[in-house]
Coordinates of N, CA and C in Angstrom, one line a residue:
M12 N 25.0 -24.5 -97.4 CA 24.9 -23.4 -97.3 C 23.5 -23.1 -96.3
R13 N 24.0 -21.9 -95.2 CA 22.4 -21.6 -94.9 C 22.3 -20.4 -95.3
V14 N 21.2 -20.3 -96.3 CA 20.6 -19.4 -96.5 C 19.7 -18.8 -96.0
R15 N 19.0 -18.0 -96.4 CA 17.0 -17.7 -96.1 C 17.5 -18.6 -97.3
T16 N 15.3 -19.1 -97.6 CA 14.9 -19.8 -98.8 C 14.3 -18.4 -99.7
T17 N 14.0 -18.8 -100.9 CA 13.7 -17.6 -102.2 C 12.3 -17.0 -101.0
L18 N 12.2 -15.7 -101.5 CA 10.9 -15.1 -100.1 C 9.6 -15.1 -100.6
T19 N 8.6 -16.1 -100.2 CA 7.2 -15.8 -100.8 C 6.2 -14.7 -100.9
V20 N 5.2 -14.6 -101.3 CA 4.4 -14.1 -101.2 C 3.8 -13.8 -99.4
V21 N 4.0 -14.6 -98.5 CA 3.9 -14.2 -97.5 C 4.4 -13.9 -96.6
A22 N 5.7 -14.4 -97.1 CA 7.0 -13.7 -96.5 C 7.0 -12.1 -96.7
V23 N 6.8 -11.8 -97.7 CA 6.8 -10.8 -98.9 C 5.8 -9.8 -98.0
T24 N 4.5 -10.0 -97.9 CA 3.2 -9.7 -97.4 C 3.9 -9.1 -95.9
A25 N 3.8 -10.5 -94.9 CA 4.3 -10.1 -93.6 C 5.3 -9.1 -93.2
L26 N 6.2 -8.9 -94.4 CA 7.6 -8.5 -94.1 C 7.4 -6.7 -94.5
L27 N 6.6 -6.4 -95.4 CA 6.1 -5.3 -95.3 C 5.0 -4.6 -94.8
T28 N 4.2 -5.3 -94.2 CA 3.2 -4.8 -93.3 C 4.4 -4.0 -91.8
A29 N 5.2 -5.3 -91.6 CA 5.9 -4.9 -90.6 C 7.2 -3.5 -90.5
L30 N 6.9 -3.9 -91.8 CA 8.5 -2.7 -91.7 C 7.6 -1.1 -90.9
G31 N 9.1 -0.6 -90.9 CA 8.9 1.0 -90.3 C 8.4 0.8 -88.8
T32 N 7.9 -0.4 -88.6 CA 7.5 -0.6 -87.1 C 8.6 -0.2 -85.9
A33 N 9.5 -0.5 -86.1 CA 11.2 -0.2 -85.3 C 12.0 -0.2 -86.0
P34 N 13.7 0.8 -85.4 CA 14.4 1.0 -86.3 C 15.5 0.1 -86.3
A35 N 15.8 -0.4 -87.3 CA 17.3 -1.2 -87.1 C 18.3 -0.7 -86.4
Q36 N 19.0 -1.4 -85.1 CA 19.7 -1.5 -84.3 C 21.5 -1.5 -84.6
A37 N 22.1 0.0 -84.6 CA 23.4 -0.2 -85.5 C 24.3 -1.2 -84.3
D38 N 24.9 -2.1 -84.7 CA 25.8 -3.0 -84.6 C 27.4 -3.0 -84.3
G39 N 27.8 -2.0 -85.6 CA 29.2 -2.1 -85.9 C 29.7 -2.9 -86.6
A40 N 31.0 -3.1 -86.2 CA 31.8 -4.7 -87.5 C 31.3 -6.0 -87.0
R41 N 31.2 -6.8 -87.5 CA 30.9 -8.5 -86.8 C 31.5 -9.3 -87.4
T42 N 32.0 -10.4 -86.8 CA 32.5 -11.6 -87.9 C 32.4 -12.7 -87.7
L43 N 32.3 -12.6 -88.9 CA 30.8 -14.4 -89.0 C 32.2 -15.3 -89.3
T44 N 31.2 -16.5 -88.6 CA 32.3 -17.8 -88.5 C 31.7 -18.6 -90.1
G45 N 30.2 -18.2 -91.0 CA 29.9 -18.9 -91.8 C 28.8 -17.8 -92.4
P46 N 28.3 -18.4 -93.2 CA 27.4 -17.7 -94.5 C 26.0 -16.9 -93.0
S47 N 25.6 -17.7 -92.5 CA 24.9 -16.7 -91.3 C 24.8 -15.7 -90.8
T48 N 24.4 -14.9 -90.6 CA 24.8 -13.2 -90.0 C 23.9 -13.3 -88.8
G49 N 23.1 -14.2 -88.8 CA 22.1 -14.2 -87.1 C 22.0 -12.4 -86.8
D50 N 21.3 -12.3 -87.5 CA 21.0 -11.2 -87.8 C 18.8 -10.7 -88.7
T51 N 18.4 -10.8 -87.9 CA 16.6 -11.1 -88.9 C 16.5 -9.4 -89.8
D52 N 17.9 -8.7 -89.9 CA 17.5 -6.9 -91.0 C 18.6 -7.3 -92.1
V53 N 19.5 -7.9 -91.8 CA 20.6 -8.6 -92.8 C 20.9 -9.9 -92.7
F54 N 20.6 -10.5 -94.0 CA 21.0 -11.9 -94.6 C 21.0 -12.3 -95.2
L55 N 21.9 -13.4 -95.6 CA 22.5 -13.8 -97.2 C 20.8 -14.8 -97.1
T56 N 20.2 -14.7 -98.8 CA 19.1 -15.2 -99.5 C 19.5 -15.6 -101.3
Y57 N 18.8 -15.5 -101.5 CA 18.8 -16.2 -103.7 C 17.7 -16.2 -103.9
V58 N 17.8 -15.5 -105.3 CA 16.0 -14.8 -105.6 C 16.5 -14.8 -107.4
G59 N 15.3 -14.8 -107.5 CA 15.2 -15.1 -109.2 C 15.7 -13.9 -110.2
C60 N 16.8 -13.5 -111.6 CA 18.1 -12.8 -111.8 C 17.2 -12.0 -112.3
D61 N 15.6 -12.1 -113.2 CA 14.9 -11.4 -114.0 C 13.8 -11.2 -113.1
N62 N 13.0 -11.7 -112.6 CA 12.1 -11.6 -111.4 C 12.6 -12.2 -109.9
L63 N 12.1 -10.9 -108.9 CA 12.0 -11.4 -107.2 C 11.7 -12.4 -107.1
F64 N 10.3 -13.2 -107.6 CA 9.8 -13.9 -107.1 C 10.0 -15.4 -107.8
A65 N 10.4 -15.1 -109.1 CA 10.6 -16.6 -109.9 C 11.0 -17.5 -108.8
P66 N 11.1 -19.0 -109.4 CA 12.0 -19.9 -108.7 C 13.2 -19.6 -108.6
A67 N 14.3 -20.2 -107.8 CA 15.6 -20.2 -107.2 C 16.4 -21.1 -107.4
T68 N 17.6 -21.4 -107.6 CA 18.4 -22.5 -106.6 C 19.4 -22.0 -105.5
A69 N 19.5 -22.9 -104.1 CA 20.3 -22.1 -103.8 C 22.0 -22.7 -104.1
P70 N 23.2 -22.2 -103.7 CA 24.0 -22.0 -104.7 C 24.5 -22.9 -103.2
Q71 N 25.9 -22.9 -103.9 CA 26.9 -23.5 -102.8 C 28.0 -22.7 -102.1
S72 N 28.6 -22.6 -100.3 CA 29.3 -21.9 -100.1 C 30.9 -22.0 -99.7
R73 N 31.9 -21.4 -99.1 CA 32.7 -21.8 -99.1 C 33.5 -20.7 -98.5
L74 N 34.2 -20.7 -97.6 CA 34.7 -19.7 -97.1 C 36.8 -20.0 -97.2
N75 N 37.2 -18.5 -97.4 CA 38.6 -19.1 -98.3 C 39.5 -17.5 -97.9
L76 N 40.9 -17.9 -98.4 CA 41.8 -16.8 -98.0 C 41.2 -15.6 -99.4
G77 N 41.6 -14.6 -99.3 CA 41.3 -14.2 -99.9 C 39.9 -14.3 -100.9
P78 N 40.1 -14.0 -102.4 CA 40.9 -13.8 -103.1 C 41.8 -13.1 -103.3
R79 N 43.0 -12.7 -103.7 CA 43.7 -11.3 -103.0 C 43.4 -10.8 -101.9
A80 N 43.8 -9.5 -102.1 CA 43.3 -9.2 -100.6 C 41.8 -8.3 -100.3
A81 N 41.6 -9.7 -99.3 CA 40.0 -9.0 -99.1 C 39.4 -7.6 -98.6
P82 N 38.4 -7.5 -98.6 CA 38.6 -6.1 -97.8 C 38.5 -5.8 -97.0
L83 N 37.9 -6.9 -96.0 CA 38.3 -7.1 -94.6 C 38.8 -8.0 -94.0
G84 N 40.0 -8.3 -93.0 CA 40.2 -10.0 -91.9 C 41.1 -10.6 -94.0
R85 N 40.9 -11.4 -93.7 CA 41.9 -12.5 -94.5 C 41.1 -13.2 -95.5
R86 N 40.0 -13.5 -95.1 CA 38.6 -14.2 -96.2 C 37.6 -13.7 -96.7
S87 N 36.7 -14.4 -97.5 CA 35.9 -13.8 -97.5 C 35.1 -14.9 -98.0
L88 N 33.7 -15.1 -98.2 CA 32.9 -15.7 -98.6 C 32.9 -16.3 -100.3
G89 N 33.1 -17.8 -101.0 CA 32.5 -17.7 -102.2 C 31.3 -18.7 -102.4
L90 N 30.8 -18.2 -103.4 CA 29.4 -18.7 -103.9 C 29.2 -19.2 -105.3
V91 N 29.3 -20.6 -105.3 CA 28.8 -21.5 -106.5 C 28.4 -21.4 -107.0
P92 N 27.1 -20.7 -107.7 CA 25.7 -21.4 -107.9 C 25.5 -22.4 -108.5
S93 N 24.4 -23.3 -108.2 CA 24.2 -24.9 -109.1 C 23.5 -25.1 -110.6
A94 N 22.8 -23.3 -110.6 CA 23.1 -23.2 -112.4 C 22.7 -21.6 -112.2
G95 N 22.3 -21.0 -113.7 CA 22.2 -19.7 -114.0 C 20.4 -19.3 -113.4
G96 N 20.9 -17.8 -113.5 CA 19.4 -17.5 -113.1 C 18.8 -17.2 -112.0
T97 N 20.1 -17.5 -110.8 CA 19.4 -17.5 -109.5 C 20.5 -16.5 -109.2
A98 N 20.4 -15.1 -108.5 CA 21.2 -14.5 -107.6 C 21.6 -14.1 -106.2
S99 N 22.3 -14.8 -105.6 CA 22.9 -15.0 -103.9 C 23.5 -13.5 -103.6
G100 N 23.3 -13.2 -102.6 CA 23.2 -12.2 -101.9 C 22.4 -11.5 -101.2
P101 N 23.4 -10.1 -100.3 CA 23.0 -10.5 -98.6 C 21.0 -9.2 -99.1
F102 N 20.5 -9.6 -97.8 CA 18.7 -8.7 -98.2 C 19.0 -8.1 -97.1
A103 N 18.8 -6.9 -97.1 CA 18.7 -5.9 -95.6 C 17.4 -5.0 -95.8
R104 N 16.9 -4.9 -94.7 CA 15.7 -4.5 -94.7 C 16.5 -2.9 -93.9
F105 N 15.4 -1.8 -95.0 CA 15.2 -0.5 -94.5 C 14.0 0.5 -93.8
D106 N 14.0 1.4 -93.8 CA 13.2 2.2 -93.3 C 12.7 3.2 -93.9
S107 N 14.0 3.5 -94.7 CA 13.7 4.9 -95.3 C 14.0 4.5 -96.8
L108 N 13.7 4.2 -97.9 CA 13.7 4.6 -99.0 C 14.6 5.5 -100.3
A109 N 14.7 6.9 -98.8 CA 15.0 7.8 -99.3 C 16.8 8.0 -98.6
G110 N 16.6 7.0 -98.0 CA 18.0 7.3 -97.2 C 19.0 5.9 -96.9
F111 N 18.3 4.7 -97.6 CA 18.9 3.8 -97.0 C 20.2 3.6 -97.4
D112 N 22.0 2.7 -96.6 CA 22.3 2.3 -97.8 C 23.4 0.9 -97.4
A113 N 23.2 0.2 -98.5 CA 23.2 -1.1 -98.2 C 24.5 -1.7 -99.3
R114 N 25.3 -1.8 -98.5 CA 27.3 -2.6 -99.6 C 27.4 -3.3 -99.3
V115 N 28.1 -3.8 -100.4 CA 28.5 -5.0 -100.8 C 29.9 -5.6 -101.5
S116 N 31.3 -5.7 -100.8 CA 32.3 -5.9 -102.1 C 32.0 -7.4 -102.3
V117 N 32.6 -7.3 -103.8 CA 32.5 -8.4 -104.7 C 33.5 -8.7 -105.6
T118 N 33.8 -9.9 -106.2 CA 34.4 -10.0 -107.0 C 34.4 -11.4 -107.8
S119 N 34.8 -11.7 -108.8 CA 34.8 -12.9 -109.4 C 36.4 -13.0 -110.6
A120 N 36.4 -14.4 -110.4 CA 37.6 -14.6 -111.1 C 37.3 -14.6 -113.1
A121 N 36.1 -14.8 -113.5 CA 35.8 -14.3 -115.1 C 35.1 -13.2 -114.4
G122 N 34.0 -13.0 -113.8 CA 33.4 -11.9 -113.9 C 31.8 -12.0 -113.9
S123 N 30.8 -11.7 -113.0 CA 29.7 -13.0 -112.7 C 28.8 -11.7 -113.5
R124 N 27.5 -12.3 -113.6 CA 26.3 -10.7 -113.4 C 25.4 -11.2 -112.7
G125 N 25.1 -10.4 -112.2 CA 24.0 -9.9 -110.9 C 22.9 -8.5 -111.3
V126 N 21.9 -8.9 -110.2 CA 20.6 -7.5 -109.9 C 20.7 -7.3 -108.4
S127 N 20.0 -5.8 -108.6 CA 19.2 -5.6 -107.4 C 17.6 -5.4 -107.9
H128 N 17.2 -6.3 -106.4 CA 15.8 -5.6 -106.3 C 15.7 -5.3 -104.9
V129 N 14.6 -4.4 -104.8 CA 14.3 -3.2 -104.0 C 12.6 -3.4 -104.3
M130 N 12.0 -3.1 -103.1 CA 10.6 -3.6 -102.6 C 10.1 -2.6 -101.7
S131 N 8.9 -1.1 -102.2 CA 9.0 -0.3 -100.4 C 7.6 -0.1 -100.8
I132 N 7.1 0.5 -99.4 CA 6.0 0.8 -99.4 C 5.7 2.3 -99.2
T133 N 5.0 3.2 -100.1 CA 5.3 4.7 -100.4 C 4.1 5.2 -100.2
P134 N 3.9 6.6 -99.3 CA 2.2 7.0 -99.9 C 1.7 7.0 -101.0
S135 N 1.7 6.8 -101.9 CA 1.9 6.7 -103.4 C 0.8 5.4 -103.5
N136 N 1.5 4.3 -103.6 CA 0.5 3.2 -103.8 C -0.6 3.0 -103.1
P137 N -1.2 2.3 -104.1 CA -2.6 1.8 -103.4 C -2.9 0.8 -102.3
P138 N -3.1 0.1 -100.6 CA -3.3 -0.9 -100.6 C -3.1 -1.9 -101.2
G139 N -2.4 -2.6 -100.8 CA -2.6 -4.3 -101.1 C -1.4 -4.3 -102.5
T140 N -0.9 -3.5 -102.8 CA 0.3 -3.2 -103.4 C 2.1 -2.6 -103.4
A141 N 2.6 -2.9 -104.1 CA 4.4 -2.4 -103.3 C 5.2 -2.0 -104.6
W142 N 5.7 -0.9 -104.9 CA 7.0 -0.5 -105.6 C 7.8 -1.9 -105.5
S143 N 8.2 -2.4 -107.0 CA 9.8 -3.0 -107.5 C 9.9 -2.4 -108.0
G144 N 11.2 -2.3 -107.8 CA 12.8 -2.1 -108.3 C 13.5 -3.0 -109.0
R145 N 14.2 -2.7 -110.0 CA 15.4 -4.2 -110.6 C 16.2 -3.7 -111.5
A146 N 17.2 -3.5 -110.5 CA 18.8 -3.0 -111.7 C 19.8 -4.0 -111.3
A147 N 20.0 -3.9 -112.9 CA 21.7 -5.0 -113.4 C 22.5 -4.3 -113.1
V148 N 23.3 -5.4 -112.8 CA 24.9 -5.5 -112.0 C 26.2 -6.3 -112.1
D149 N 26.9 -5.6 -112.3 CA 28.4 -6.7 -112.2 C 29.6 -6.8 -111.5
A150 N 29.4 -8.3 -111.4 CA 30.4 -9.0 -110.6 C 32.3 -8.4 -111.1
P151 N 33.4 -7.1 -111.2 CA 34.1 -7.6 -112.0 C 35.6 -8.3 -112.6
A152 N 36.0 -8.5 -113.5 CA 36.5 -10.0 -112.9 C 38.3 -9.4 -112.4
G153 N 38.7 -10.4 -111.4 CA 39.4 -10.3 -111.2 C 40.3 -9.2 -110.5
A154 N 39.5 -8.1 -109.6 CA 39.2 -7.5 -109.0 C 37.7 -7.1 -108.3
W155 N 38.5 -6.6 -107.0 CA 37.4 -6.5 -105.6 C 36.3 -5.2 -106.1
A156 N 35.3 -5.1 -105.8 CA 35.1 -3.5 -106.5 C 33.3 -3.8 -105.2
E157 N 33.8 -2.6 -104.7 CA 32.0 -2.3 -103.7 C 30.6 -1.7 -104.4
V158 N 30.2 -2.3 -104.4 CA 28.2 -2.4 -105.0 C 27.2 -1.5 -103.6
S159 N 26.6 -0.2 -104.6 CA 26.2 0.3 -103.6 C 24.5 0.3 -103.8
A160 N 23.7 -0.6 -102.9 CA 22.8 -0.6 -103.7 C 21.6 0.9 -104.0
A161 N 21.7 1.6 -103.0 CA 21.3 2.7 -103.1 C 21.9 4.2 -104.3
D162 N 22.8 3.5 -104.7 CA 23.4 4.5 -106.4 C 23.4 3.9 -107.9
L163 N 22.0 2.8 -107.1 CA 22.1 2.0 -108.4 C 20.9 2.4 -109.0
T164 N 20.3 2.8 -110.6 CA 19.0 3.1 -111.0 C 18.8 1.9 -111.5
Y165 N 17.5 2.0 -110.7 CA 16.3 1.1 -111.1 C 15.1 0.9 -112.4
D166 N 14.4 0.3 -112.2 CA 13.1 0.2 -113.2 C 12.0 -0.3 -112.5
W167 N 10.9 0.7 -112.2 CA 10.8 0.7 -110.5 C 8.7 0.1 -111.7
T168 N 7.8 -0.7 -111.3 CA 6.9 -2.0 -111.1 C 6.0 -1.5 -109.9
L169 N 4.5 -1.1 -110.4 CA 3.8 -0.9 -109.3 C 3.1 -2.8 -109.4
V170 N 3.7 -3.4 -108.2 CA 3.0 -4.6 -108.2 C 1.8 -4.9 -107.1
D171 N 1.0 -6.1 -107.7 CA 0.1 -6.1 -106.5 C 0.4 -7.6 -106.0
L172 N 0.2 -7.0 -104.3 CA 1.0 -8.1 -103.3 C 0.5 -9.6 -103.8
R173 N -0.9 -9.9 -103.8 CA -1.5 -10.6 -103.7 C -1.1 -11.7 -104.9
T174 N -1.5 -11.7 -106.0 CA -1.0 -11.9 -107.6 C 0.3 -12.2 -107.8
L175 N 1.1 -10.8 -107.7 CA 2.5 -10.6 -107.6 C 2.5 -10.4 -109.1
A176 N 1.1 -9.8 -109.5 CA 1.1 -9.5 -110.9 C 1.7 -8.5 -111.1
P177 N 2.4 -7.5 -112.2 CA 3.1 -6.2 -112.6 C 1.3 -5.1 -112.9
I178 N 1.3 -4.2 -111.9 CA 0.3 -3.4 -112.5 C 0.5 -2.1 -113.4
S179 N 1.4 -1.7 -113.1 CA 1.9 -0.3 -114.3 C 3.2 0.1 -113.8
R180 N 4.2 0.6 -114.7 CA 5.3 0.8 -114.8 C 5.7 1.9 -114.8
A181 N 6.8 2.8 -113.5 CA 7.2 3.8 -113.6 C 8.7 4.4 -113.8
G182 N 8.4 3.9 -115.0 CA 10.2 4.7 -115.2 C 11.6 4.2 -114.4
A183 N 12.1 4.7 -114.4 CA 13.5 4.2 -113.8 C 14.6 5.2 -113.2
A184 N 14.7 4.7 -111.5 CA 15.3 6.2 -111.3 C 15.9 5.4 -109.7
T185 N 16.7 6.5 -109.2 CA 17.6 5.7 -107.7 C 16.1 5.5 -107.2
P186 N 17.2 4.8 -105.5 CA 15.7 5.2 -104.7 C 15.7 6.3 -104.0
A187 N 16.4 7.3 -104.2 CA 16.5 8.3 -103.8 C 15.3 9.5 -104.7
A188 N 15.6 9.2 -105.7 CA 15.1 10.2 -106.9 C 14.1 9.6 -106.9
F189 N 13.4 8.2 -106.7 CA 11.8 7.5 -106.4 C 11.2 8.0 -105.6
A190 N 12.3 7.9 -104.4 CA 11.0 8.2 -103.3 C 10.7 9.8 -103.2
G191 N 11.8 10.8 -103.6 CA 10.8 12.0 -104.3 C 9.9 12.8 -105.2
Q192 N 9.8 11.2 -105.3 CA 8.8 11.7 -106.3 C 7.4 10.7 -106.0
H193 N 7.9 9.5 -105.0 CA 6.4 8.8 -104.6 C 6.3 8.9 -103.4
G194 N 7.4 9.7 -102.7 CA 7.0 9.5 -101.3 C 8.0 8.8 -100.5
D195 N 8.4 8.7 -99.2 CA 9.4 7.8 -98.5 C 8.6 6.6 -98.7
G196 N 9.7 5.9 -97.6 CA 8.7 4.6 -97.3 C 9.7 3.5 -97.0
A197 N 9.7 2.6 -95.5 CA 10.2 0.8 -95.7 C 10.1 0.1 -96.6
G198 N 10.8 -1.2 -96.8 CA 10.9 -1.8 -97.6 C 12.6 -2.7 -97.1
F199 N 12.5 -3.6 -98.7 CA 13.6 -4.6 -98.6 C 14.5 -4.4 -99.9
V200 N 16.2 -4.8 -100.2 CA 16.6 -4.8 -100.6 C 17.2 -6.2 -100.9
V201 N 17.8 -6.7 -102.1 CA 18.4 -7.8 -102.1 C 19.6 -7.7 -103.7
T202 N 20.5 -8.1 -103.0 CA 21.9 -7.5 -103.7 C 22.7 -9.0 -104.6
G203 N 22.3 -9.5 -105.6 CA 23.0 -10.9 -105.8 C 23.4 -10.9 -107.4
F204 N 24.8 -12.0 -107.8 CA 25.8 -12.1 -108.2 C 24.9 -13.4 -109.0
G205 N 25.4 -14.3 -109.9 CA 25.5 -15.4 -110.4 C 24.7 -15.6 -111.1
C206 N 23.7 -14.6 -111.6 CA 22.8 -15.0 -112.8 C 23.4 -15.6 -113.7
D207 N 25.1 -15.7 -114.1 CA 25.0 -16.1 -115.1 C 25.6 -17.9 -114.9
G208 N 25.7 -18.0 -113.9 CA 26.3 -19.3 -113.5 C 27.4 -19.1 -113.1
R209 N 28.0 -18.0 -112.9 CA 29.8 -18.2 -112.6 C 29.9 -17.4 -111.1
A210 N 31.2 -18.2 -110.8 CA 31.4 -17.6 -109.3 C 31.5 -17.0 -109.1
F211 N 31.4 -16.7 -107.1 CA 31.9 -15.2 -107.0 C 32.1 -15.1 -105.6
N212 N 32.6 -14.3 -104.6 CA 33.3 -14.1 -103.6 C 32.5 -13.0 -103.0
L213 N 32.2 -12.5 -102.2 CA 31.1 -11.8 -101.3 C 32.0 -11.3 -99.6
D214 N 32.0 -9.9 -99.5 CA 32.7 -9.7 -98.5 C 33.2 -8.4 -98.1
A215 N 32.4 -7.7 -96.5 CA 32.4 -6.5 -96.5 C 31.0 -5.9 -96.8
I216 N 29.7 -6.8 -96.5 CA 28.3 -6.4 -96.3 C 28.7 -5.3 -95.7
S217 N 27.4 -4.4 -95.6 CA 27.4 -3.4 -95.0 C 26.2 -3.6 -94.9
A218 N 24.6 -2.5 -94.0 CA 23.0 -2.3 -93.9 C 23.3 -2.6 -92.4
S219 N 22.4 -1.9 -92.5 CA 21.0 -1.7 -91.2 C 22.0 -1.2 -89.8
G220 N 23.2 -0.5 -90.2 CA 24.4 -0.4 -89.7 C 25.1 -1.0 -88.2
S221 N 25.2 -2.3 -89.0 CA 26.8 -3.3 -89.4 C 27.2 -3.1 -90.2
T222 N 28.2 -4.1 -90.4 CA 29.0 -4.6 -91.4 C 29.5 -5.8 -91.4
F223 N 29.6 -6.9 -91.8 CA 29.6 -7.9 -91.6 C 30.5 -8.6 -92.7
D224 N 32.2 -9.5 -91.4 CA 33.2 -9.9 -92.4 C 33.7 -11.2 -92.4
F225 N 32.9 -12.2 -93.4 CA 33.3 -13.1 -93.2 C 34.6 -14.0 -93.0
E226 N 35.1 -15.2 -91.8 CA 36.6 -14.7 -91.9 C 36.6 -16.2 -91.0
G227 N 35.9 -17.2 -90.7 CA 35.7 -18.6 -90.5 C 36.0 -18.3 -89.1
V228 N 36.3 -19.8 -88.8 CA 36.6 -20.3 -87.6 C 37.9 -20.4 -86.9
T229 N 38.3 -19.7 -85.9 CA 39.9 -20.2 -86.1 C 40.5 -21.4 -85.1
L230 N 41.6 -21.7 -85.8 CA 41.4 -23.7 -85.1 C 42.8 -23.5 -84.2
T231 N 43.2 -23.9 -83.6 CA 45.1 -23.9 -82.8 C 44.7 -25.6 -83.0
T232 N 45.9 -26.2 -82.9 CA 46.5 -27.5 -83.2 C 48.1 -27.6 -82.7
S233 N 48.2 -28.2 -81.4 CA 49.2 -28.9 -80.8 C 49.9 -30.1 -80.5
V234 N 50.9 -30.5 -80.5 CA 51.8 -31.6 -80.9 C 52.3 -32.2 -80.4
A235 N 52.4 -33.4 -79.7 CA 53.6 -33.8 -78.2 C 54.3 -34.1 -78.9

């Protein structure tokens, strides 16, 4: 499966340093032939469920019909975790914690536990630190549901970017409410599933002005 590896402190620091330098460009709907989006602002990754920076293992992937009526097109991206404790799903960069919109449609035959991680630098945090938010989220059993990362309530922690150690807690709030208290800022969000090791399907990833539809490769066969 071609996904980005677990985010490291170097990657996070470099990303947060560069955030806000240029707004993401809207590309509209984009059809994908595999798990790679080809977009530096929105792509699939896998991270630790309890801790964004914890060790994680890559899932297996497949493109398949449905299941049931896929939110976009005929197919969706199926992900099979290698083990529990890892969340797999879309990474999305944003320029505004108060106004970002990152959504994904998800389903699981048996249901799947997931998590959403947000990191952002706002005017209230000291240099060398960032705000980290964590929210638990579940994929429904046997039905498609859209998950909006911006609508979730996160538990917020101030993190030292050099050591990744927590410095202080800041309570629970949605991203917009937190930005109202601490100031707006750029950052990124990762929303994934599979924390319990159960397989799930993703489709209709929407962020940074683009919507991604997993359809695979169209093949034509002729026989003489």
